[in-house]
Amino acid sequence: MDTNIIGRPLNRKDGHLKVTGAALYATDHQREGQAYACAAHSEIASGELLAVDATATLALPGVLTVLHALDAPKLFRCPESLNVGERRPPFEDNRIYYAGQILALVVAESFEVARHGAQLLELKYKEDEQVSLDFERDLREGKIEQTDASSRGQAAEAFDRGHARIDATYETPVGIHCAMELHGAVAWWEEERLVVEDSTQWVVGQSKALANTFGLPESDVEVRSRFVGGGFGGKLFLWSPSILAAEASRVVGRPVQFSLDRRGQFTSAGHRPRTRQRLRLAADEDGHLVSLRHEAVNQTSQVDQYEESCPDVSASLYQCPNVSISQGVVRSHVGTPTPMRGPGETPGLWALESALDELAVELKIDPLELRLRNVAQRDEAKDLPWSINLHERCLREAAARFGWSQRNPEVGSMREGSEVIGWGIASTSWAAMRSSATVTVDLLQSGKARISCATQDIGTGTYTVFAQMVKELTGLPFDSIEVRIGNSRLPTGPISGGSMVTATVVPAIAEATEKAIDALLDLAVAEDGPFAGSDKKSLRMVGGKLCSRSGGASRSIGEVLESKRLSFVSGKGEASPGEEQERYSFRSFGAHCAEVRWDAGLGRLRVSRVTSVIDSGRIINLDTASNQVYGAIVMGVGMALLEESVYDKRTGRPVTDNLADYLVPVMTDCPEIDLSLLNVPDPHIGKLGARGIGEVGLTGVAPAIGNAVYHATGKRIRTLPIRMEDLMG
Ligand code: MOS
């Protein structure tokens, strides 16, 4: 497809609204008569709530009501078929499963009174003696529930015969999404109908889940989310804030705003779980993998079995005849984990790509070369050909751009002033998924176009790429294209998760736009105008107008509709994964090269440079796509060097429960980034060949940095985050 607009770096359609503060996020919404809620969280990690003394709270002027686990209307669970944050709704019973669990909610005239009221509540507990908070101890004691395992060939035997072998264990800590916008909502009831201004990555799923929770028909719930201040997986599924805003509103009969505070965000709205992963790799003399075993365990909560599927990527990324992978969980007194950007593969590749680097050292083969020798020619796990696989090209181009050939393989050999320089490489990868979408595109008498789909823009550029698609096909100016998303009542669209909105919806927009144009052409050839009786095929839409392919007269959308007294014509597009899914395996690939600088005198480690080459199919908007990868690389720096939620083993409370103690990268931590997106359309994934982008930018960053740290210092750090104290001495 020849394009004018697709692939160009167009400015964000919602950029002006955002920079002027006009974009309203969930709790920015103010309703007439709105009340405010504030939560009281459990201070203990395991036990029972025995009593709630709300005397002082209820005596505060402005307090409307107190809801708590011993005195709250029953809410329903969602069916297993529907993903939610926590299966157990708030206040289901008086059991306490983790510190930070919401036990009571104070509703008041103002936020300040609600917060003061929550502080005055006296909660009486019975604390259990048995508390599981010690992951290492649980692992030592073998409290692992196996959840998944698969294999091909004879991994154990092949390992024993290997020429070079690695057997190492890697760990990743609890990670917190740390979206700038907290989980929060404003909810109200219109008769029996529930309306929620929410912050969610999935308006459709959120409305289904709320319907189940409150026993309502789905048509009676409307979830709106026009702008989302960051999700990263933390807002994929329903969490308690939306439920509690709706429940409080039902009780007080007024709109209610409720938001977690930053501290609550660290305990009660999901996290990337802690993992421990054992990697055993063996290769022959030439560096071909002959055996790969990846066994992972992650921590989950008492109430939900969340699996962080770290080893899955290891079964596909490289070719290897003998593979076995397994997954297990350990129950603990923490909140329920949830997907966080690149779930599974991000911690999984920390282990695999670090282990490969160790294998390269063992084999005395360049780590780039080792990867090139093992690139998978087909997806051996699924036994399918790739739709396209540019992994090798990504590795070669990243290395070339970075200057890899200048690398002296000797540890600690590259120096500049007081700094030792280390260079590391890692592959990056993410499964390329599609889901289903229905889209309508209307061409209006005003000369504008309108796109409708119940998906949402979580900050990634969805408004922009959708409008770009219609602009491409109609030639209408960008400003004349209205994008209506972020409402569950629109035609059903996908979750903003798994990096799949663009790949899912763009083909449906194309179809809907073409049908709308076709409907307009039907009118144009039937009306008493310049195209009366023409063959539709001789006409096309250019610059927002119908005109003859041979030139001459043109007719605007408004003129055609005006002549028929119509307000608009519509086209509907539907897209869902088809039989191509049975014939090909879809995956995006890339490579990251990282440069670190270690100043032993100062105890300072910096990531100074990252070069990334990513293949994620056709790029729709160069700026918004690049923006995703820049953000992912910065997130990878955080994962490698800074981020960890530390729990106090005695109380189960995170001690790093704020943005001063839970370290995320700031501008001075950001490396110089050199990014290249290959922009090669995937021949099989759908009309434009666009695969997702975002998660693929993150998955291999931390191991590229870890491998660079080894090259600089000779220290192989297998537990994230890498700290300066790990490198000293
Ligand atoms: Mo992503 S973890 O699928 O929001």
Short mmCIF file of N, CA and C in Angstrom, two decimals, residues 452-592:
data_model
loop_
_atom_site.label_atom_id
_atom_site.label_comp_id
_atom_site.label_asym_id
_atom_site.label_seq_id
_atom_site.Cartn_x
_atom_site.Cartn_y
_atom_site.Cartn_z
N SER A 452 -15.74 5.60 15.77
CA SER A 452 -16.22 5.17 17.09
C SER A 452 -15.75 3.74 17.39
N CYS A 453 -15.16 3.56 18.55
CA CYS A 453 -14.74 2.22 18.97
C CYS A 453 -14.50 2.23 20.48
N ALA A 454 -15.01 1.19 21.15
CA ALA A 454 -14.84 1.11 22.61
C ALA A 454 -13.47 0.54 22.95
N THR A 455 -12.44 1.34 22.62
CA THR A 455 -11.11 1.03 23.12
C THR A 455 -10.67 2.32 23.82
N GLN A 456 -9.40 2.48 24.13
CA GLN A 456 -9.00 3.66 24.88
C GLN A 456 -7.56 4.01 24.55
N ASP A 457 -7.21 5.27 24.81
CA ASP A 457 -5.85 5.73 24.59
C ASP A 457 -5.19 5.87 25.96
N ILE A 458 -4.25 5.00 26.25
CA ILE A 458 -3.62 5.03 27.59
C ILE A 458 -2.36 5.89 27.56
N GLY A 459 -2.30 6.77 26.57
CA GLY A 459 -1.15 7.66 26.48
C GLY A 459 -0.22 7.28 25.34
N THR A 460 -0.62 6.25 24.60
CA THR A 460 0.27 5.68 23.60
C THR A 460 0.10 6.31 22.22
N GLY A 461 -0.99 7.06 22.01
CA GLY A 461 -1.19 7.69 20.71
C GLY A 461 -2.35 7.11 19.91
N THR A 462 -3.24 6.42 20.59
CA THR A 462 -4.36 5.77 19.91
C THR A 462 -5.25 6.78 19.16
N TYR A 463 -5.57 7.90 19.80
CA TYR A 463 -6.36 8.93 19.10
C TYR A 463 -5.70 9.29 17.77
N THR A 464 -4.42 9.44 17.84
CA THR A 464 -3.66 9.95 16.69
C THR A 464 -3.59 8.92 15.57
N VAL A 465 -3.25 7.68 15.89
CA VAL A 465 -3.10 6.70 14.81
C VAL A 465 -4.45 6.36 14.19
N PHE A 466 -5.52 6.41 14.99
CA PHE A 466 -6.84 6.15 14.42
C PHE A 466 -7.19 7.24 13.40
N ALA A 467 -6.99 8.50 13.80
CA ALA A 467 -7.30 9.61 12.90
C ALA A 467 -6.41 9.55 11.65
N GLN A 468 -5.17 9.13 11.85
CA GLN A 468 -4.25 9.04 10.72
C GLN A 468 -4.76 8.08 9.65
N MET A 469 -5.34 6.99 10.14
CA MET A 469 -5.86 5.98 9.21
C MET A 469 -6.99 6.56 8.35
N VAL A 470 -7.89 7.30 8.97
CA VAL A 470 -9.00 7.90 8.22
C VAL A 470 -8.49 9.02 7.31
N LYS A 471 -7.54 9.76 7.80
CA LYS A 471 -6.94 10.81 6.96
C LYS A 471 -6.30 10.20 5.72
N GLU A 472 -5.61 9.11 5.93
CA GLU A 472 -4.96 8.43 4.80
C GLU A 472 -5.97 8.07 3.72
N LEU A 473 -7.12 7.55 4.13
CA LEU A 473 -8.08 7.01 3.16
C LEU A 473 -9.05 8.05 2.62
N THR A 474 -9.24 9.16 3.34
CA THR A 474 -10.20 10.17 2.88
C THR A 474 -9.54 11.45 2.42
N GLY A 475 -8.35 11.72 2.93
CA GLY A 475 -7.71 12.99 2.64
C GLY A 475 -8.28 14.14 3.44
N LEU A 476 -9.15 13.85 4.40
CA LEU A 476 -9.68 14.92 5.25
C LEU A 476 -8.58 15.49 6.12
N PRO A 477 -8.69 16.77 6.46
CA PRO A 477 -7.69 17.31 7.39
C PRO A 477 -7.81 16.66 8.76
N PHE A 478 -6.70 16.58 9.44
CA PHE A 478 -6.62 15.93 10.75
C PHE A 478 -7.68 16.47 11.71
N ASP A 479 -7.86 17.80 11.69
CA ASP A 479 -8.79 18.43 12.63
C ASP A 479 -10.24 18.08 12.34
N SER A 480 -10.52 17.58 11.15
CA SER A 480 -11.90 17.26 10.79
C SER A 480 -12.25 15.82 11.13
N ILE A 481 -11.35 15.14 11.80
CA ILE A 481 -11.60 13.74 12.13
C ILE A 481 -11.75 13.61 13.64
N GLU A 482 -12.94 13.25 14.05
CA GLU A 482 -13.21 13.10 15.47
C GLU A 482 -13.04 11.63 15.86
N VAL A 483 -12.30 11.38 16.94
CA VAL A 483 -12.09 10.00 17.39
C VAL A 483 -12.85 9.82 18.70
N ARG A 484 -13.85 8.96 18.65
CA ARG A 484 -14.64 8.70 19.86
C ARG A 484 -14.26 7.33 20.41
N ILE A 485 -13.48 7.35 21.48
CA ILE A 485 -13.08 6.11 22.16
C ILE A 485 -13.24 6.35 23.65
N GLY A 486 -12.89 5.37 24.48
CA GLY A 486 -12.93 5.59 25.92
C GLY A 486 -14.34 5.59 26.48
N ASN A 487 -15.23 4.80 25.89
CA ASN A 487 -16.57 4.64 26.45
C ASN A 487 -17.04 3.23 26.12
N SER A 488 -17.48 2.50 27.14
CA SER A 488 -17.83 1.09 26.95
C SER A 488 -19.06 0.90 26.08
N ARG A 489 -19.84 1.97 25.85
CA ARG A 489 -21.06 1.81 25.06
C ARG A 489 -20.81 1.93 23.56
N LEU A 490 -19.63 2.29 23.17
CA LEU A 490 -19.31 2.36 21.74
C LEU A 490 -19.17 0.94 21.18
N PRO A 491 -19.07 0.79 19.87
CA PRO A 491 -18.88 -0.56 19.30
C PRO A 491 -17.64 -1.23 19.94
N THR A 492 -17.78 -2.50 20.26
CA THR A 492 -16.79 -3.18 21.10
C THR A 492 -15.38 -3.21 20.51
N GLY A 493 -14.45 -2.75 21.30
CA GLY A 493 -13.05 -2.75 20.87
C GLY A 493 -12.18 -3.42 21.90
N PRO A 494 -10.87 -3.45 21.64
CA PRO A 494 -9.97 -4.26 22.47
C PRO A 494 -9.45 -3.58 23.73
N ILE A 495 -8.92 -4.39 24.57
CA ILE A 495 -8.15 -3.98 25.75
C ILE A 495 -6.87 -3.30 25.28
N SER A 496 -6.45 -2.25 25.99
CA SER A 496 -5.13 -1.67 25.72
C SER A 496 -4.11 -2.46 26.51
N GLY A 497 -3.84 -3.66 26.03
CA GLY A 497 -2.92 -4.54 26.73
C GLY A 497 -2.25 -5.45 25.72
N GLY A 498 -1.10 -5.96 26.09
CA GLY A 498 -0.39 -6.86 25.19
C GLY A 498 0.08 -6.17 23.92
N SER A 499 0.14 -4.85 23.94
CA SER A 499 0.57 -4.08 22.76
C SER A 499 -0.24 -4.48 21.53
N MET A 500 -1.57 -4.45 21.63
CA MET A 500 -2.30 -4.94 20.46
C MET A 500 -3.41 -4.04 19.92
N VAL A 501 -3.57 -2.85 20.46
CA VAL A 501 -4.68 -2.01 19.96
C VAL A 501 -4.49 -1.62 18.50
N THR A 502 -3.32 -1.14 18.16
CA THR A 502 -3.11 -0.68 16.78
C THR A 502 -3.29 -1.83 15.80
N ALA A 503 -2.64 -2.96 16.08
CA ALA A 503 -2.74 -4.10 15.16
C ALA A 503 -4.17 -4.60 15.06
N THR A 504 -4.93 -4.46 16.13
CA THR A 504 -6.30 -4.96 16.14
C THR A 504 -7.26 -4.01 15.42
N VAL A 505 -7.17 -2.73 15.74
CA VAL A 505 -8.22 -1.80 15.33
C VAL A 505 -7.97 -1.18 13.95
N VAL A 506 -6.71 -0.94 13.62
CA VAL A 506 -6.42 -0.25 12.36
C VAL A 506 -7.03 -0.95 11.14
N PRO A 507 -6.97 -2.29 11.05
CA PRO A 507 -7.63 -2.91 9.89
C PRO A 507 -9.15 -2.69 9.90
N ALA A 508 -9.75 -2.64 11.08
CA ALA A 508 -11.20 -2.40 11.15
C ALA A 508 -11.54 -0.97 10.76
N ILE A 509 -10.68 -0.04 11.11
CA ILE A 509 -10.90 1.36 10.71
C ILE A 509 -10.80 1.47 9.19
N ALA A 510 -9.82 0.78 8.63
CA ALA A 510 -9.66 0.83 7.17
C ALA A 510 -10.94 0.31 6.50
N GLU A 511 -11.44 -0.81 6.97
CA GLU A 511 -12.63 -1.38 6.37
C GLU A 511 -13.84 -0.45 6.55
N ALA A 512 -14.00 0.09 7.75
CA ALA A 512 -15.14 0.97 8.01
C ALA A 512 -15.07 2.22 7.14
N THR A 513 -13.87 2.76 6.98
CA THR A 513 -13.71 3.98 6.18
C THR A 513 -14.03 3.69 4.71
N GLU A 514 -13.51 2.57 4.23
CA GLU A 514 -13.78 2.22 2.82
C GLU A 514 -15.27 2.02 2.59
N LYS A 515 -15.94 1.41 3.56
CA LYS A 515 -17.39 1.20 3.40
C LYS A 515 -18.15 2.52 3.46
N ALA A 516 -17.70 3.41 4.33
CA ALA A 516 -18.38 4.72 4.42
C ALA A 516 -18.20 5.49 3.11
N ILE A 517 -17.00 5.42 2.55
CA ILE A 517 -16.76 6.10 1.27
C ILE A 517 -17.63 5.46 0.19
N ASP A 518 -17.72 4.15 0.25
CA ASP A 518 -18.54 3.44 -0.74
C ASP A 518 -20.01 3.85 -0.63
N ALA A 519 -20.49 4.00 0.60
CA ALA A 519 -21.88 4.42 0.80
C ALA A 519 -22.09 5.82 0.24
N LEU A 520 -21.09 6.66 0.40
CA LEU A 520 -21.18 8.02 -0.14
C LEU A 520 -21.18 7.98 -1.67
N LEU A 521 -20.35 7.09 -2.22
CA LEU A 521 -20.31 6.95 -3.69
C LEU A 521 -21.67 6.50 -4.23
N ASP A 522 -22.31 5.58 -3.50
CA ASP A 522 -23.65 5.14 -3.92
C ASP A 522 -24.60 6.32 -4.02
N LEU A 523 -24.50 7.21 -3.04
CA LEU A 523 -25.37 8.39 -3.06
C LEU A 523 -24.98 9.31 -4.22
N ALA A 524 -23.68 9.46 -4.43
CA ALA A 524 -23.21 10.42 -5.44
C ALA A 524 -23.61 10.01 -6.86
N VAL A 525 -23.59 8.71 -7.12
CA VAL A 525 -23.95 8.29 -8.50
C VAL A 525 -25.46 8.26 -8.68
N ALA A 526 -26.19 8.26 -7.56
CA ALA A 526 -27.65 8.23 -7.65
C ALA A 526 -28.25 9.63 -7.61
N GLU A 527 -27.50 10.62 -7.11
CA GLU A 527 -28.08 11.96 -6.98
C GLU A 527 -28.02 12.68 -8.32
N ASP A 528 -28.68 13.83 -8.33
CA ASP A 528 -28.74 14.61 -9.56
C ASP A 528 -27.55 15.57 -9.58
N GLY A 529 -26.37 15.05 -9.69
CA GLY A 529 -25.17 15.89 -9.61
C GLY A 529 -24.19 15.51 -10.69
N PRO A 530 -22.95 15.97 -10.55
CA PRO A 530 -21.96 15.74 -11.61
C PRO A 530 -21.64 14.26 -11.85
N PHE A 531 -21.90 13.42 -10.85
CA PHE A 531 -21.55 12.01 -11.02
C PHE A 531 -22.77 11.14 -11.29
N ALA A 532 -23.89 11.76 -11.61
CA ALA A 532 -25.12 11.00 -11.88
C ALA A 532 -24.84 9.93 -12.92
N GLY A 533 -25.16 8.71 -12.57
CA GLY A 533 -25.01 7.62 -13.52
C GLY A 533 -23.59 7.16 -13.76
N SER A 534 -22.61 7.78 -13.06
CA SER A 534 -21.21 7.33 -13.27
C SER A 534 -21.01 5.95 -12.68
N ASP A 535 -19.94 5.32 -13.15
CA ASP A 535 -19.53 4.06 -12.55
C ASP A 535 -18.74 4.41 -11.27
N LYS A 536 -19.12 3.80 -10.15
CA LYS A 536 -18.44 4.10 -8.88
C LYS A 536 -16.92 3.93 -9.00
N LYS A 537 -16.55 2.94 -9.80
CA LYS A 537 -15.12 2.63 -9.89
C LYS A 537 -14.32 3.77 -10.53
N SER A 538 -15.01 4.64 -11.21
CA SER A 538 -14.30 5.75 -11.85
C SER A 538 -14.10 6.91 -10.88
N LEU A 539 -14.61 6.76 -9.66
CA LEU A 539 -14.54 7.85 -8.69
C LEU A 539 -13.64 7.47 -7.51
N ARG A 540 -13.15 8.48 -6.85
CA ARG A 540 -12.38 8.21 -5.63
C ARG A 540 -12.44 9.43 -4.72
N MET A 541 -11.99 9.25 -3.52
CA MET A 541 -12.01 10.36 -2.57
C MET A 541 -10.60 10.90 -2.40
N VAL A 542 -10.46 12.19 -2.66
CA VAL A 542 -9.17 12.85 -2.52
C VAL A 542 -9.39 14.16 -1.78
N GLY A 543 -8.57 14.43 -0.82
CA GLY A 543 -8.70 15.70 -0.08
C GLY A 543 -10.07 15.89 0.52
N GLY A 544 -10.72 14.80 0.89
CA GLY A 544 -12.04 14.89 1.51
C GLY A 544 -13.16 15.09 0.51
N LYS A 545 -12.85 15.00 -0.79
CA LYS A 545 -13.89 15.19 -1.81
C LYS A 545 -13.92 14.02 -2.77
N LEU A 546 -15.11 13.78 -3.31
CA LEU A 546 -15.22 12.77 -4.36
C LEU A 546 -14.85 13.43 -5.68
N CYS A 547 -14.05 12.72 -6.44
CA CYS A 547 -13.75 13.25 -7.77
C CYS A 547 -13.52 12.10 -8.73
N SER A 548 -13.53 12.45 -9.98
CA SER A 548 -13.35 11.45 -11.01
C SER A 548 -11.87 11.13 -11.12
N ARG A 549 -11.56 9.88 -11.37
CA ARG A 549 -10.15 9.51 -11.52
C ARG A 549 -9.53 10.22 -12.70
N SER A 550 -10.36 10.62 -13.66
CA SER A 550 -9.81 11.30 -14.83
C SER A 550 -9.78 12.82 -14.64
N GLY A 551 -10.08 13.27 -13.41
CA GLY A 551 -10.05 14.72 -13.16
C GLY A 551 -11.41 15.35 -13.43
N GLY A 552 -11.45 16.66 -13.36
CA GLY A 552 -12.71 17.37 -13.62
C GLY A 552 -13.46 17.67 -12.34
N ALA A 553 -14.77 17.49 -12.39
CA ALA A 553 -15.63 17.93 -11.29
C ALA A 553 -15.34 17.19 -9.99
N SER A 554 -15.66 17.83 -8.87
CA SER A 554 -15.57 17.15 -7.58
C SER A 554 -16.80 17.50 -6.75
N ARG A 555 -17.00 16.74 -5.73
CA ARG A 555 -18.22 16.89 -4.93
C ARG A 555 -17.83 16.63 -3.48
N SER A 556 -18.15 17.55 -2.59
CA SER A 556 -17.75 17.36 -1.19
C SER A 556 -18.71 16.41 -0.49
N ILE A 557 -18.27 15.91 0.64
CA ILE A 557 -19.13 15.03 1.45
C ILE A 557 -20.42 15.75 1.78
N GLY A 558 -20.28 17.02 2.20
CA GLY A 558 -21.44 17.82 2.59
C GLY A 558 -22.43 17.99 1.45
N GLU A 559 -21.92 18.25 0.25
CA GLU A 559 -22.82 18.45 -0.90
C GLU A 559 -23.62 17.19 -1.21
N VAL A 560 -22.95 16.06 -1.18
CA VAL A 560 -23.65 14.81 -1.50
C VAL A 560 -24.74 14.54 -0.46
N LEU A 561 -24.38 14.69 0.83
CA LEU A 561 -25.35 14.39 1.88
C LEU A 561 -26.48 15.41 1.91
N GLU A 562 -26.14 16.67 1.66
CA GLU A 562 -27.13 17.75 1.64
C GLU A 562 -28.20 17.46 0.57
N SER A 563 -27.75 16.99 -0.57
CA SER A 563 -28.71 16.77 -1.65
C SER A 563 -29.72 15.68 -1.28
N LYS A 564 -29.32 14.80 -0.36
CA LYS A 564 -30.25 13.75 0.08
C LYS A 564 -30.85 14.07 1.45
N ARG A 565 -30.49 15.23 1.98
CA ARG A 565 -30.95 15.65 3.32
C ARG A 565 -30.53 14.65 4.40
N LEU A 566 -29.35 14.08 4.24
CA LEU A 566 -28.87 13.10 5.23
C LEU A 566 -27.83 13.73 6.14
N SER A 567 -27.81 13.28 7.39
CA SER A 567 -26.81 13.81 8.32
C SER A 567 -25.45 13.12 8.15
N PHE A 568 -25.49 11.83 7.90
CA PHE A 568 -24.21 11.14 7.69
C PHE A 568 -24.42 9.81 6.97
N VAL A 569 -23.32 9.30 6.44
CA VAL A 569 -23.29 7.90 5.98
C VAL A 569 -22.27 7.17 6.84
N SER A 570 -22.51 5.88 7.00
CA SER A 570 -21.71 5.09 7.92
C SER A 570 -21.08 3.90 7.24
N GLY A 571 -19.93 3.52 7.75
CA GLY A 571 -19.35 2.24 7.37
C GLY A 571 -18.97 1.50 8.64
N LYS A 572 -19.13 0.20 8.59
CA LYS A 572 -18.78 -0.59 9.77
C LYS A 572 -17.65 -1.54 9.41
N GLY A 573 -16.67 -1.62 10.25
CA GLY A 573 -15.55 -2.54 10.01
C GLY A 573 -15.39 -3.48 11.17
N GLU A 574 -15.09 -4.72 10.86
CA GLU A 574 -14.86 -5.69 11.93
C GLU A 574 -13.56 -6.41 11.63
N ALA A 575 -12.76 -6.58 12.63
CA ALA A 575 -11.51 -7.31 12.43
C ALA A 575 -11.30 -8.24 13.60
N SER A 576 -10.88 -9.41 13.29
CA SER A 576 -10.45 -10.32 14.35
C SER A 576 -9.42 -11.26 13.78
N PRO A 577 -8.65 -11.88 14.67
CA PRO A 577 -7.62 -12.78 14.18
C PRO A 577 -8.26 -13.90 13.36
N GLY A 578 -7.64 -14.26 12.27
CA GLY A 578 -8.24 -15.26 11.39
C GLY A 578 -7.42 -16.52 11.32
N GLU A 579 -7.56 -17.24 10.20
CA GLU A 579 -6.89 -18.53 10.08
C GLU A 579 -5.37 -18.38 9.96
N GLU A 580 -4.90 -17.15 9.73
CA GLU A 580 -3.45 -16.95 9.69
C GLU A 580 -2.81 -17.37 11.02
N GLN A 581 -3.62 -17.30 12.10
CA GLN A 581 -3.09 -17.67 13.42
C GLN A 581 -2.71 -19.15 13.48
N GLU A 582 -3.38 -19.97 12.64
CA GLU A 582 -3.04 -21.39 12.63
C GLU A 582 -1.84 -21.68 11.73
N ARG A 583 -1.55 -20.75 10.84
CA ARG A 583 -0.48 -21.02 9.86
C ARG A 583 0.86 -20.39 10.22
N TYR A 584 0.80 -19.32 11.05
CA TYR A 584 2.04 -18.60 11.37
C TYR A 584 2.13 -18.30 12.85
N SER A 585 3.35 -18.13 13.29
CA SER A 585 3.58 -17.60 14.63
C SER A 585 3.98 -16.14 14.49
N PHE A 586 3.37 -15.29 15.30
CA PHE A 586 3.61 -13.85 15.19
C PHE A 586 4.39 -13.36 16.40
N ARG A 587 5.48 -12.73 16.13
CA ARG A 587 6.32 -12.24 17.22
C ARG A 587 7.11 -11.05 16.70
N SER A 588 7.32 -10.09 17.56
CA SER A 588 8.21 -8.98 17.22
C SER A 588 9.56 -9.23 17.86
N PHE A 589 10.59 -8.75 17.18
CA PHE A 589 11.95 -8.96 17.65
C PHE A 589 12.72 -7.65 17.64
N GLY A 590 13.81 -7.67 18.34
CA GLY A 590 14.67 -6.50 18.32
C GLY A 590 15.96 -6.80 19.05
N ALA A 591 16.80 -5.80 19.12
CA ALA A 591 18.06 -5.94 19.85
C ALA A 591 18.38 -4.62 20.52
N HIS A 592 18.92 -4.73 21.73
CA HIS A 592 19.39 -3.56 22.47
C HIS A 592 20.89 -3.71 22.72
#
